[in-house]
Each structure stands twice: as structure tokens, then as C-alpha cells.
Coordinates of C-alpha atoms and ligand atoms in Angstrom, one line a residue:
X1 CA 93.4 44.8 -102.8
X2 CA 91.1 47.5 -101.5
X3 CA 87.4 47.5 -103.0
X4 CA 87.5 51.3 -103.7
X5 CA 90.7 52.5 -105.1
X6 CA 92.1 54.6 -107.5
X7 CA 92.8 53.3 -111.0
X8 CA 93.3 55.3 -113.9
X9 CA 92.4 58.5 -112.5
X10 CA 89.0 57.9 -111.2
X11 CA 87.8 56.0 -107.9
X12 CA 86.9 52.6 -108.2
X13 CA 84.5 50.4 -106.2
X14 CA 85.7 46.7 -107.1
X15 CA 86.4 47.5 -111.3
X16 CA 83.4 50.2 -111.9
X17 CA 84.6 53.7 -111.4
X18 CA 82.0 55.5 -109.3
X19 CA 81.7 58.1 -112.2
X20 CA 80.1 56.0 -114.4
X21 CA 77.7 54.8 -111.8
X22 CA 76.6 58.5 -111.2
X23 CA 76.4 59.6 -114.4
X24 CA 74.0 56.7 -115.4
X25 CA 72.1 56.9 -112.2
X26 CA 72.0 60.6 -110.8
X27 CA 73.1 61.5 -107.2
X28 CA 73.2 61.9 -104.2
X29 CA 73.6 57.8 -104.2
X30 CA 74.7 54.9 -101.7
X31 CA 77.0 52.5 -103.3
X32 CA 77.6 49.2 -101.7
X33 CA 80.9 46.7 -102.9
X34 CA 79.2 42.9 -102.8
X35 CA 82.3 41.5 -102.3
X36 CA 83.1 44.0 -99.5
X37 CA 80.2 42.9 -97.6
X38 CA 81.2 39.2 -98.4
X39 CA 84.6 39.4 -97.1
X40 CA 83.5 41.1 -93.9
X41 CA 80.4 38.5 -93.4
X42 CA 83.3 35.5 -94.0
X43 CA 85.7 37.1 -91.4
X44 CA 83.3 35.9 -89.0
X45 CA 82.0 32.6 -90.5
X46 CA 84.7 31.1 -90.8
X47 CA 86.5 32.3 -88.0
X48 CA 84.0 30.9 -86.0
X49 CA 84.0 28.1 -88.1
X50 CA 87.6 27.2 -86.4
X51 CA 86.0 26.8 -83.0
X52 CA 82.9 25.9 -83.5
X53 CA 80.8 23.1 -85.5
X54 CA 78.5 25.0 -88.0
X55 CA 75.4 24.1 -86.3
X56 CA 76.7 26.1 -82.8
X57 CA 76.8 29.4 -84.0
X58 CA 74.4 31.7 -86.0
X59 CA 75.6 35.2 -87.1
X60 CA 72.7 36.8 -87.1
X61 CA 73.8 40.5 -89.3
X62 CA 72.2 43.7 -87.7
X63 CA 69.6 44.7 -90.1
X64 CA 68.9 48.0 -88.9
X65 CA 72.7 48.9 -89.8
X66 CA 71.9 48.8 -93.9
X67 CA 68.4 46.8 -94.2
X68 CA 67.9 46.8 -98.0
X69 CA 66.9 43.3 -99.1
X70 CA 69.9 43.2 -101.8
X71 CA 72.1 43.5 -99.0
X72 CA 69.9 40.8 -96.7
X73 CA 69.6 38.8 -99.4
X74 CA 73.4 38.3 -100.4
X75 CA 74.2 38.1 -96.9
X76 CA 71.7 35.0 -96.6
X77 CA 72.7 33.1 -99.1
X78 CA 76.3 32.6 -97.4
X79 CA 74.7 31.7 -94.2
X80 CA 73.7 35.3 -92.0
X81 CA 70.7 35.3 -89.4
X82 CA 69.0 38.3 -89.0
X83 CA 69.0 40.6 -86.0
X84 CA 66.1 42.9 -86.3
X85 CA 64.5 45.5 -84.0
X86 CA 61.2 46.0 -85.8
X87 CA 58.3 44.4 -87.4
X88 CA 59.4 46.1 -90.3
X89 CA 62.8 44.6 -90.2
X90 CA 61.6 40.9 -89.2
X91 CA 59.4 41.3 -92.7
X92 CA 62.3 42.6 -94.7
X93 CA 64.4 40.3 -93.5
X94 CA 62.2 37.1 -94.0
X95 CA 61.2 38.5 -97.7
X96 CA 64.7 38.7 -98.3
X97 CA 65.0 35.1 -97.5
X98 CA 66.8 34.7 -94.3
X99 CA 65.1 31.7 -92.8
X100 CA 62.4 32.0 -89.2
X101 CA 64.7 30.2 -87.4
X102 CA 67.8 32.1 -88.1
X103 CA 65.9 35.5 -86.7
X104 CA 66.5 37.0 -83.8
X105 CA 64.2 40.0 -82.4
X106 CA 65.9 43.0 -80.2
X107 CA 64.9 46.5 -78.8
X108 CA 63.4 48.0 -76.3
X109 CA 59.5 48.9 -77.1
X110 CA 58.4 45.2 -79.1
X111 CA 54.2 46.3 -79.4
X112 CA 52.3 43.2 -79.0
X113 CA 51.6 43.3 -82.9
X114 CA 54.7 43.0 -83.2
X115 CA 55.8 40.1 -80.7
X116 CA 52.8 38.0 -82.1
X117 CA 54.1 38.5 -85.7
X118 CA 57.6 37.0 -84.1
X119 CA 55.6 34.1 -82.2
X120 CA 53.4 32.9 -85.5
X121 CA 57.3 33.1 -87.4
X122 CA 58.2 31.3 -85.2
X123 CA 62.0 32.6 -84.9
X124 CA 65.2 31.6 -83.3
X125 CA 64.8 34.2 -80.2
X126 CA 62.9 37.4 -78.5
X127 CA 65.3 39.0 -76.7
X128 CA 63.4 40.6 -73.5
X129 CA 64.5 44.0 -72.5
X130 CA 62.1 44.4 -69.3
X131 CA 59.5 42.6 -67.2
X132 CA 56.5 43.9 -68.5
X133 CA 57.5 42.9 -72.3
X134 CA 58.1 39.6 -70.6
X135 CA 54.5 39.4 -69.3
X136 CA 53.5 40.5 -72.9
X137 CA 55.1 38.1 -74.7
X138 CA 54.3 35.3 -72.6
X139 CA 50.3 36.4 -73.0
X140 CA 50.9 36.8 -76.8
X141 CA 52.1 32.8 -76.9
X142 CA 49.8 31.7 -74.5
X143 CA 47.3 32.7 -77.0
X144 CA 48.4 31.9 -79.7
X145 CA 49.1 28.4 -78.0
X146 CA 53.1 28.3 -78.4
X147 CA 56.4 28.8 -76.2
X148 CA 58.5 31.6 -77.0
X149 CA 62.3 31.2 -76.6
X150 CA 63.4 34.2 -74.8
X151 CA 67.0 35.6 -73.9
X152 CA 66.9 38.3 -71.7
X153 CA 69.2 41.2 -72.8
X154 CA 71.4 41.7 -69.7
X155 CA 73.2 44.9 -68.8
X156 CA 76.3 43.7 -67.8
X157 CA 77.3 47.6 -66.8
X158 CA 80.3 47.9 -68.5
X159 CA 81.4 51.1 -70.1
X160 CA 82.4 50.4 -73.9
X161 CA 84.5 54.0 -74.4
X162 CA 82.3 54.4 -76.8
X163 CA 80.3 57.7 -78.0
X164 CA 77.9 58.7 -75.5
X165 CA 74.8 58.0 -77.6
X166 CA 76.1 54.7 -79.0
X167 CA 77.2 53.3 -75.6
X168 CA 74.5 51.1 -74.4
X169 CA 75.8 48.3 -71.5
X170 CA 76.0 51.2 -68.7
X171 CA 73.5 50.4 -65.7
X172 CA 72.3 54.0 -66.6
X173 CA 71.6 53.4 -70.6
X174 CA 67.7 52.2 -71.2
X175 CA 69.2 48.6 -72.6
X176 CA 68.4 45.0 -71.0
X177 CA 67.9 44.2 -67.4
X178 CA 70.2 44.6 -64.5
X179 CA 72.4 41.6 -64.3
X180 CA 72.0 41.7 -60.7
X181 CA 67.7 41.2 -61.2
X182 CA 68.7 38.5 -63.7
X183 CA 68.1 35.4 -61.8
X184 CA 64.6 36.5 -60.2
X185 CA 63.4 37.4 -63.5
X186 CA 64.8 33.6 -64.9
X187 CA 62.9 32.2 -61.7
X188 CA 59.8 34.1 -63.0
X189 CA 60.2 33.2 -66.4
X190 CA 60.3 29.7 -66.0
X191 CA 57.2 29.4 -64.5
X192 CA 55.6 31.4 -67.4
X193 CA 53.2 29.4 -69.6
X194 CA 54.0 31.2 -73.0
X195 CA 57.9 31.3 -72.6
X196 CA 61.2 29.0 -72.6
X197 CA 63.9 31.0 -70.9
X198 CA 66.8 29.4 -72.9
X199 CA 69.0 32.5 -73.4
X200 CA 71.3 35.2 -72.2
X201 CA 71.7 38.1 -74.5
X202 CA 73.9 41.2 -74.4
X203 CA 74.9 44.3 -76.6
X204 CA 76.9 46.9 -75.5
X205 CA 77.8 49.0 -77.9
X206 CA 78.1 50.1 -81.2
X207 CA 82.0 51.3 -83.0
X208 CA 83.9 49.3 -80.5
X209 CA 87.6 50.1 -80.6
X210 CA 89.2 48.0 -78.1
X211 CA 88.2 44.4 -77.1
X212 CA 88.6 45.2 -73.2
X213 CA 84.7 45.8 -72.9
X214 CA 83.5 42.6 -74.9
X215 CA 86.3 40.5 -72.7
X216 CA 84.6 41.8 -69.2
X217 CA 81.2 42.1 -70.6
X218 CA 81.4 37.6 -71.8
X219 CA 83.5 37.6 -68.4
X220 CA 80.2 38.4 -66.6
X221 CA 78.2 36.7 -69.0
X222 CA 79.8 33.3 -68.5
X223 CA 79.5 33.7 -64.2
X224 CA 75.7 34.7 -64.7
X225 CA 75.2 31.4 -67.2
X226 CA 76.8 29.2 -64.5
X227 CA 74.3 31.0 -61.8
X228 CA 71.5 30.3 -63.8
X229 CA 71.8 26.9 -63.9
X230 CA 72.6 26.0 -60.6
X231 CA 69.5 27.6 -60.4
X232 CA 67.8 24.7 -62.7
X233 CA 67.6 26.8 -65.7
X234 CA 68.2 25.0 -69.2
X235 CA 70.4 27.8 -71.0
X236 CA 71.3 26.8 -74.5
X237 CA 72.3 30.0 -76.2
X238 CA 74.1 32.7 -75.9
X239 CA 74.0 36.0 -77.9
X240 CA 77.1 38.2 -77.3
X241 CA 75.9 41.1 -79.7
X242 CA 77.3 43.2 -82.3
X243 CA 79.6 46.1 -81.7
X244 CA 83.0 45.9 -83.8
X245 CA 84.3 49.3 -84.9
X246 CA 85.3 50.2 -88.2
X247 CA 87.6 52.5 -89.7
X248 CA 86.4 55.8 -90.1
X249 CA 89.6 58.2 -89.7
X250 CA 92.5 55.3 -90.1
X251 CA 91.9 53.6 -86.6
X252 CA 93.0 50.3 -86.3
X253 CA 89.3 48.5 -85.0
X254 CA 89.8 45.2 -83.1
X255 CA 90.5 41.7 -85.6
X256 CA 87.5 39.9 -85.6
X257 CA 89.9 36.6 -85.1
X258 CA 90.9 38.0 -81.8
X259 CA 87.2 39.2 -81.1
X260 CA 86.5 35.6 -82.4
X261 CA 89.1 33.9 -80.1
X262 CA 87.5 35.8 -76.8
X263 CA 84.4 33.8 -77.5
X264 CA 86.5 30.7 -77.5
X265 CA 88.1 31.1 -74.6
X266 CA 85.6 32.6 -72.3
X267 CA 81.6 31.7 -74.3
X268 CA 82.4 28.2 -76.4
X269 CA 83.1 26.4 -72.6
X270 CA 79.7 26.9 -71.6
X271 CA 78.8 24.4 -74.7
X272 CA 75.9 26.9 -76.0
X273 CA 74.8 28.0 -79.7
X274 CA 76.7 31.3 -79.9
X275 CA 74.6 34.2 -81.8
X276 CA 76.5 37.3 -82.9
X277 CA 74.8 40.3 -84.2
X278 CA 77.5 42.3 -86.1
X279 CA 76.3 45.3 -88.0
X280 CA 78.8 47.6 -89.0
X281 CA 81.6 46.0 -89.0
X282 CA 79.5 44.5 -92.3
X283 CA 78.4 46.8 -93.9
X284 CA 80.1 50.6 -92.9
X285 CA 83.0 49.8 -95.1
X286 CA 81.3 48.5 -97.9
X287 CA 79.8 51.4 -98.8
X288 CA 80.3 55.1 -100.0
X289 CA 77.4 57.9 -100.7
X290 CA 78.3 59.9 -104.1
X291 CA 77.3 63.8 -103.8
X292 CA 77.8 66.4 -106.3
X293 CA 79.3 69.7 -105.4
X294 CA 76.3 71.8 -106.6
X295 CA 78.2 75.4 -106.1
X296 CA 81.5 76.4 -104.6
X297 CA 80.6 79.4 -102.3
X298 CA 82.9 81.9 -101.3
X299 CA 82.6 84.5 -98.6
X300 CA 84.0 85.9 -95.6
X301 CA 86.9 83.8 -94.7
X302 CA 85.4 80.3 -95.4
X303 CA 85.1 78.2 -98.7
X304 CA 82.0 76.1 -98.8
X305 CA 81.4 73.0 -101.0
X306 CA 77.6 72.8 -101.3
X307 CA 76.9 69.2 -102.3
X308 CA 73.5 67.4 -103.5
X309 CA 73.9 65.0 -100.3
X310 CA 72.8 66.4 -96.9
X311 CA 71.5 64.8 -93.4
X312 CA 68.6 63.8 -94.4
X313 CA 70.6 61.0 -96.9
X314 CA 73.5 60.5 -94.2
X315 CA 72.6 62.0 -90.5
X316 CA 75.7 60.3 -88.9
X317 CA 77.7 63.7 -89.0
X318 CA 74.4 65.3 -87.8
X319 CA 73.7 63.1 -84.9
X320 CA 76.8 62.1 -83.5
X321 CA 79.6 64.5 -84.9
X322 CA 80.9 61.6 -86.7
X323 CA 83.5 61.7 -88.5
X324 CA 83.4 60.5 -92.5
X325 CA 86.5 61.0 -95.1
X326 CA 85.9 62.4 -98.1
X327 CA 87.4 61.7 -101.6
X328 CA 87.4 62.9 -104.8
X329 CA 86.3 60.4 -107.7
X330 CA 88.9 62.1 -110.1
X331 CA 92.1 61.4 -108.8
X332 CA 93.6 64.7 -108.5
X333 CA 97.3 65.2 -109.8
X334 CA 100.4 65.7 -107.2
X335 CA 101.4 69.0 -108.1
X336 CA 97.0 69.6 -107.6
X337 CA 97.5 72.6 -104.5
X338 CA 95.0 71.8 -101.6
X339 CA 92.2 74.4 -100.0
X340 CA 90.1 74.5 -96.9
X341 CA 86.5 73.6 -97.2
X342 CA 83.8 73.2 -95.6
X343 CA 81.5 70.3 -96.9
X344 CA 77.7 70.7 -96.5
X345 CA 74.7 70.2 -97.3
X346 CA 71.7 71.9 -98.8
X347 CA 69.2 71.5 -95.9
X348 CA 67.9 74.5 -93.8
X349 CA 70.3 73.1 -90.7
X350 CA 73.4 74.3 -89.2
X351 CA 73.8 70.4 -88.7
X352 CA 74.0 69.8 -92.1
X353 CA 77.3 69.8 -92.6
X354 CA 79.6 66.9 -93.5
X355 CA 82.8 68.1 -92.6
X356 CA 84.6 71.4 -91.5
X357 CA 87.8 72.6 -92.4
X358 CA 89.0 69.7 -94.2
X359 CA 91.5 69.8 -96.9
X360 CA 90.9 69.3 -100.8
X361 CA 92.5 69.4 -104.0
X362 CA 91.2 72.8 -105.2
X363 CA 87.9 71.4 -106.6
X364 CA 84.5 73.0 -107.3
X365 CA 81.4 72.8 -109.5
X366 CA 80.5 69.9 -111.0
X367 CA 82.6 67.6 -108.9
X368 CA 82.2 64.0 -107.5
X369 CA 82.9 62.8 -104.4
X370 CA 82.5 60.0 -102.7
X371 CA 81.7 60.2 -98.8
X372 CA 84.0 57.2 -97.4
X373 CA 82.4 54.2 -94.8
X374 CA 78.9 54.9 -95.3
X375 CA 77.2 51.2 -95.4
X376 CA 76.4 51.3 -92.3
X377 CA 73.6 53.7 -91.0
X378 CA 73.9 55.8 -94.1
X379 CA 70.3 54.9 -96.4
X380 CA 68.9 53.0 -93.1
X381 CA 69.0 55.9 -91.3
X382 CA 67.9 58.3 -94.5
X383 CA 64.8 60.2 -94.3
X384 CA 63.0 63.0 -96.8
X385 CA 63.6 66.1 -95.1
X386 CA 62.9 68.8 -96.9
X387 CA 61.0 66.6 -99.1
X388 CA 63.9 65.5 -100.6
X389 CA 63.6 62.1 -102.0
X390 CA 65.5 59.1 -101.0
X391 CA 68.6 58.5 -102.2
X392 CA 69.1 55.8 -104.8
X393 CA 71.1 52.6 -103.7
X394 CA 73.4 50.7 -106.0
X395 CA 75.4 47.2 -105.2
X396 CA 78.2 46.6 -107.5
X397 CA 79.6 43.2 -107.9
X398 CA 83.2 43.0 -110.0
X399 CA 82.4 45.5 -113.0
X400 CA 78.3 45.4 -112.8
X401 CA 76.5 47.3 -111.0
X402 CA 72.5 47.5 -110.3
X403 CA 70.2 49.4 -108.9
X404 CA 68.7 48.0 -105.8
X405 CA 66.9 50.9 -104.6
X406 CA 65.8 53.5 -107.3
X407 CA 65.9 57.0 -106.1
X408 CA 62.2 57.6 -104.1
X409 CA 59.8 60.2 -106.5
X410 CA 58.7 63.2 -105.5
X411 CA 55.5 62.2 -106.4
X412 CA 55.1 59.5 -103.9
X413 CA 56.2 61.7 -101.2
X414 CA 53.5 64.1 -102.1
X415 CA 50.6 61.9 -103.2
X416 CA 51.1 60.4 -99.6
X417 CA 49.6 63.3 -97.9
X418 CA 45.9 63.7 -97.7
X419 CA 44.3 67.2 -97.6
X420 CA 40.5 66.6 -96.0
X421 CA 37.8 67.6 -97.8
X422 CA 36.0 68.8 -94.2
X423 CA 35.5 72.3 -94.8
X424 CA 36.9 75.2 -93.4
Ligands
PLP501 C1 72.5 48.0 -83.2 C2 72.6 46.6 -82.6 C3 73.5 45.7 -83.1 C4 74.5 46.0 -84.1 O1 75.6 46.8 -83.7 P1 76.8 47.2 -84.6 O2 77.6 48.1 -83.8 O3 76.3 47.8 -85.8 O4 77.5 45.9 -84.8 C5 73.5 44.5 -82.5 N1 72.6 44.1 -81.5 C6 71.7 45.0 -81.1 C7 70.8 44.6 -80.0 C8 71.7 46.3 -81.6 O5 70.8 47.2 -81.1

């Protein structure tokens, strides 16, 4: 059965109906289903677990997709790595008790605080995104007297069909090296005194809807492993990256056993540990954000629900015209007639709108709904805009429910600024 689901009138997430959990905790609020996440964490465990022994694959979730340590935490005690892309993240993610040598650390623009708190953790992997950061990590390790294992992220320049702003394996895209500059900078590498070359890591993409791109992406993978050593380089993982789509308008995304079984065939052969970094296709189900319709606005030939959510809590709609369904928490009755609204929010933005156009159940004032497949870069993402606080976060787990991120004060926000006392 679904984890959110009409029963008895009202939408349920696993046996609480989201009502309940607004009324006790206010709104606008992110909602995540614990055993949602579970299910989609064991899809890949033990699906990997089927080709693989345990101790040749890590699946190391993408923190930045939903990085509250509730969510870390649960996914760590049923065996998740951490992929993070910040200091920030590394510390969340070690405080949340995902072990040092399960972490692995992405992105572009590593500072050399950061790379030296990675070194001293000691983690699984740096993934190296250029030559300078490689010269920088090396001198961090030298220092601090260790050898870093390093995978360079390669851009295998393959075009994932994705969004524009969410494609990132393109030779144009600011990701990872060129796969064609790959060996020289191996060479290099291995002569480096703070750094073990020992990966290859790639990422191409975020809401992957077809499996074609991963399958020529590992294709190209798998030839540049072989290169590399013939070349005398000792390459003992591979990290194929995250990427798997979800849902968000009734697509079919690819099964993660057929994701699963392109590893097998065309990664397992080269006898590595394989490290995924799945983020979405984790968490972006799991989760719905609760607004309020605050006033029903009617003018000119448009019909405007103004809810208590806006960008600042979910920018996804914002920044990439995504798309997010949209249901309401009382089940509405069959003979209920639809309308046309828009659904937006209450920020000073054009931008701010959740959806155009989209049909309801005549509804109005006082109304809940529940903004569908928002786990994923929903709160992560959040910011206070407007000075509007962030939004509380709730995980529910069969029919309890807790806070695990109260609603950010207005007061913090504002005793964070500092006005100088310099006159004048
Ligand atoms: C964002 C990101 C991921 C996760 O991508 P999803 O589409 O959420 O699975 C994995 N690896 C890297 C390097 C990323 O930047």
C-alpha cells in the first residue's frame, strides 16, 4: 500500500492523517514517511546485495537532497554512506552517525578548510573536480602527514535528457574532468605525496528518466578503468553517482533492479567497491509540504489559492518550473464540481507560484493541502525570505509522528543581525 493515501476522508501519511499533524504543529510543514524512506534505501541494498558481497558496495545517500539528521540518522542505521558536498554536510552527517569511512565528499569549490576537515575524518573518498583542487588536497595531507583517497569525478559527456539546470555529465557543464585529460591527471596524481588515486567517480544527472545515459555513461566508465591500469594505476572503487528520477506527474522512473542490474553487467566485472549516491530517488517521495490556503482571491478571470507555503519553503517550482501535484487533505466527495486555480504563494515574486491552472475540488479558506514529492530538495533547499521562518519538519513512523525540526523563530532570524554602534 501507498504511504500517503486516502482513508476515511482525510489524507494519510502511513496511519496519521496529515490534519492532525497540522493542527498540532502549525504550517507551512515538511512531512517525511520513515518507512517510505526505508523502502526506497532497501530497494538498493538489497538489490545490490544480489550481486554483490556486502563489503563491495557502499550506498552512500545524497545528503544535500533532504540533510536533516532524523532523516541521516534512520538512513544510517540500515547501512547508508553519506555523499556530502559541504563541510556542513560532512558534520551533519557524521553527528548523525554515519560512520568516517562510509563518507564520501563531492562538489566543485572544496575550500582547504574544508578538505582538511575531510583528511583529519579521515573518509572513504574526495572526489576531485579539477587540477588545482588536486594540488590543494594533496598539500592539505601532506601537512597534515596522511594520503588522501581520491576519485576523480569524470565527465563522461553524455547528455542525461534531463532539465537543463540538473544535467551535469555534458563536456560543457562545470562537473568533473574531461575523460579524455583523465589519464595525465592519474599520471600526475600518482606521483603526488598527499594522495592515493584509487577511484573513478561520475554523476550525471539529477531526475533521470531513462537508463540509456547511466548504461553509456558506466560504458565509458568501465573502458577508462581498464586504461588506467594498463597504465599501473591501482583502481579499487568506483562511484557511479546518484541520479534516479521519481515520480512527479505519474511518470514511470527507471526500476532500481534494472538500474541495479546495469552495474552488474557493465561495473561489478572490474571487481571494485561500487559507491552509489542516490538522493532523490530516497527521499522525493517520502515526503509532502502541508500549506494552508490563507485566502481564496478572486479577480479578473483567474481564481488564486494563496497558501502559507511559498519559494522560500519549496523553490523547486521557482527554480526549475518543476512540476509538484497537489492534493487536498480532506478527501473531497465525487459529486465535489472542480475549479481552476492558481496555487501561490505569499512572497513578493512572480515566481512564487506553485502551480497554474490546475484543477481542484472547489476549495478555499481554511483548507489543507498537501504539496506531493517534496523530500527531496524541499527543506534542504528552504531559505527565510522575506524573513519568513523555516518551515517545521515532521517524520512519521506508523501512527507517531515527531518533530524533527521545530519551525525556525522569528526571533533568531532577527537577533542574528547586528546593527553597529559606529555612529552615523
Ligand atoms: C546531487 C548529487 C547526487 C544526488 O543526485 P540525485 O539526483 O538526488 O540522486 C549524487 N552525486 C552528486 C555528486 C551530486 O551532486
Amino acid at each position: 500500500m501507498s504511504t500517503i493515501a486516502y482513508k476515511n476522508g482525510a489524507l494519510q501519511m502511513e496511519d496519521v492523517p496529515l490534519e492532525k499533524i497540522a493542527q498540532k504543529h502549525g504550517t507551512p510543514l515538511y512531512c517525511y514517511s520513515a518507512k517510505r524512506l526505508t523502502d526506497n534505501f532497501r530497494a538498493y541494498q538489497t538489490t545490490l546485495k544480489d550481486i554483490l558481497p556486502e563489503d563491495k558496495f557502499t550506498v552512500c545517500y545524497a545528503c544535500k537532497a533532504n540533510s536533516n539528521q532524523a532523516v541521516l540518522h534512520l538512513l544510517g542505521t540500515l547501512g547508508a554512506g553519506a555523499d556530502v558536498v559541504s563541510g556542513g554536510e560532512m558534520h551533519r552527517a557524521l553527528k548523525a552517525g554515519i560512520p568516517h569511512g562510509k563518507i564520501v565528499f563531492s562538489g566543485v569549490g572544496k575550500t582547504a578548510e574544508e578538505v582538511e576537515t575531510a583528511v583529519k575524518n579521515d573518509i572513504l573518498q574526495i572526489n576531485v573536480e579539477s587540477e588545482p583542487e588536486l594540488e590543494r588536497i594533496s598539500a592539505v595531507a601532506a601537512k597534515a602527514g596522511a594520503k588522501t583517497r581520491i576519485a576523480f569525478r569524470v565527465n563522461p559527456d553524455v547528455d542525461a535528457n534531463t532539465h537543463e539546470k540538473i544535467t551535469t555529465g555534458r563536456s560543457e557543464n562545470k562537473f568533473g574532468i574531461d575523460i579524455k585529460s583523465a589519464p595525465a591527471l592519474y599520471r600526475k596524481a600518482k606521483g603526488m605525496s598527499g594522495i592515493v588515486p584509487s577511484g573513478v567517480a561520475v554523476h550525471i544527472g539529477s531526475q533521470l528518466m531513462n537508463l540509456a545515459p547511466f548504461a553509456e555513461a558506466f560504458k565509458r566508465i568501465a573502458a577508462l578503468v581498464g586504461e588506467l591500469r594498463a597504465q599501473g594505476n591501482d583502481i579499487t572503487t568506483v562511484d557511479v553517482g546518484g541520479g534516479l528520477g521519481v515520480p512527479y506527474q505519474g511518470e514511470t522512473p527507471p526500476d532500481v533492479k534494472k538500474y541495479v542490474a546495469l552495474i552488474r553487467d557493465i561495473i561489478a566485472p572490474l571487481n571494485v567497491h561500487v559507491i552509489l549516491e542516490p538522493g532523490r530517488s530516497i527521499a522525493g517521495d517520502a515526503g509532502v509540504l502541508l500549506t494552508r490556503v490563507q485566502y481564496l482571491k478572486e479577480g479578473g478571470d483567474k481564481r488564486f489559492l494563496i497558501v502559507d507555503a511559498g519559494m522560500n519553503d519549496l523553490m523547486r517550482p521557482a527554480l526549475y518550473d518543476a512540476y509538484h501535484a497537489i492534493l487536498p487533505c480532506s478527501a473531497p466527495a465525487p459529486s465535489d464540481a472542480t475549479q481552476t486555480y492558481d496555487v501561490v504563494g505569499p512572497v513578493c515574486e512572480t515566481s512564487d507560484t506553485f502551480r497554474t491552472n490546475m484543477e481542484l475540488p472547489r476549495t478555499g479558506q481554511g483548507a489543507l493541502l498537501a504539496i506531493m514529492t517534496a523530500g527531496a530538495y524541499g527543506a534542504s533547499m528552504a531559505s527565510a525570505y522575506n524573513t519568513r521562518p523555516l518551515p517545521a519538519e515532521v517524520l512519521v513512523s506508523g501512527d507517531a509522528f515527531d518533530v524533527i525540526r521545530p519551525r525556525q523563530m522569528i526571533e533568531d532570524i532577527v537577533a542574528a543581525d547586528v546593527i553597529p554602534e559606529r555612529p552615523v
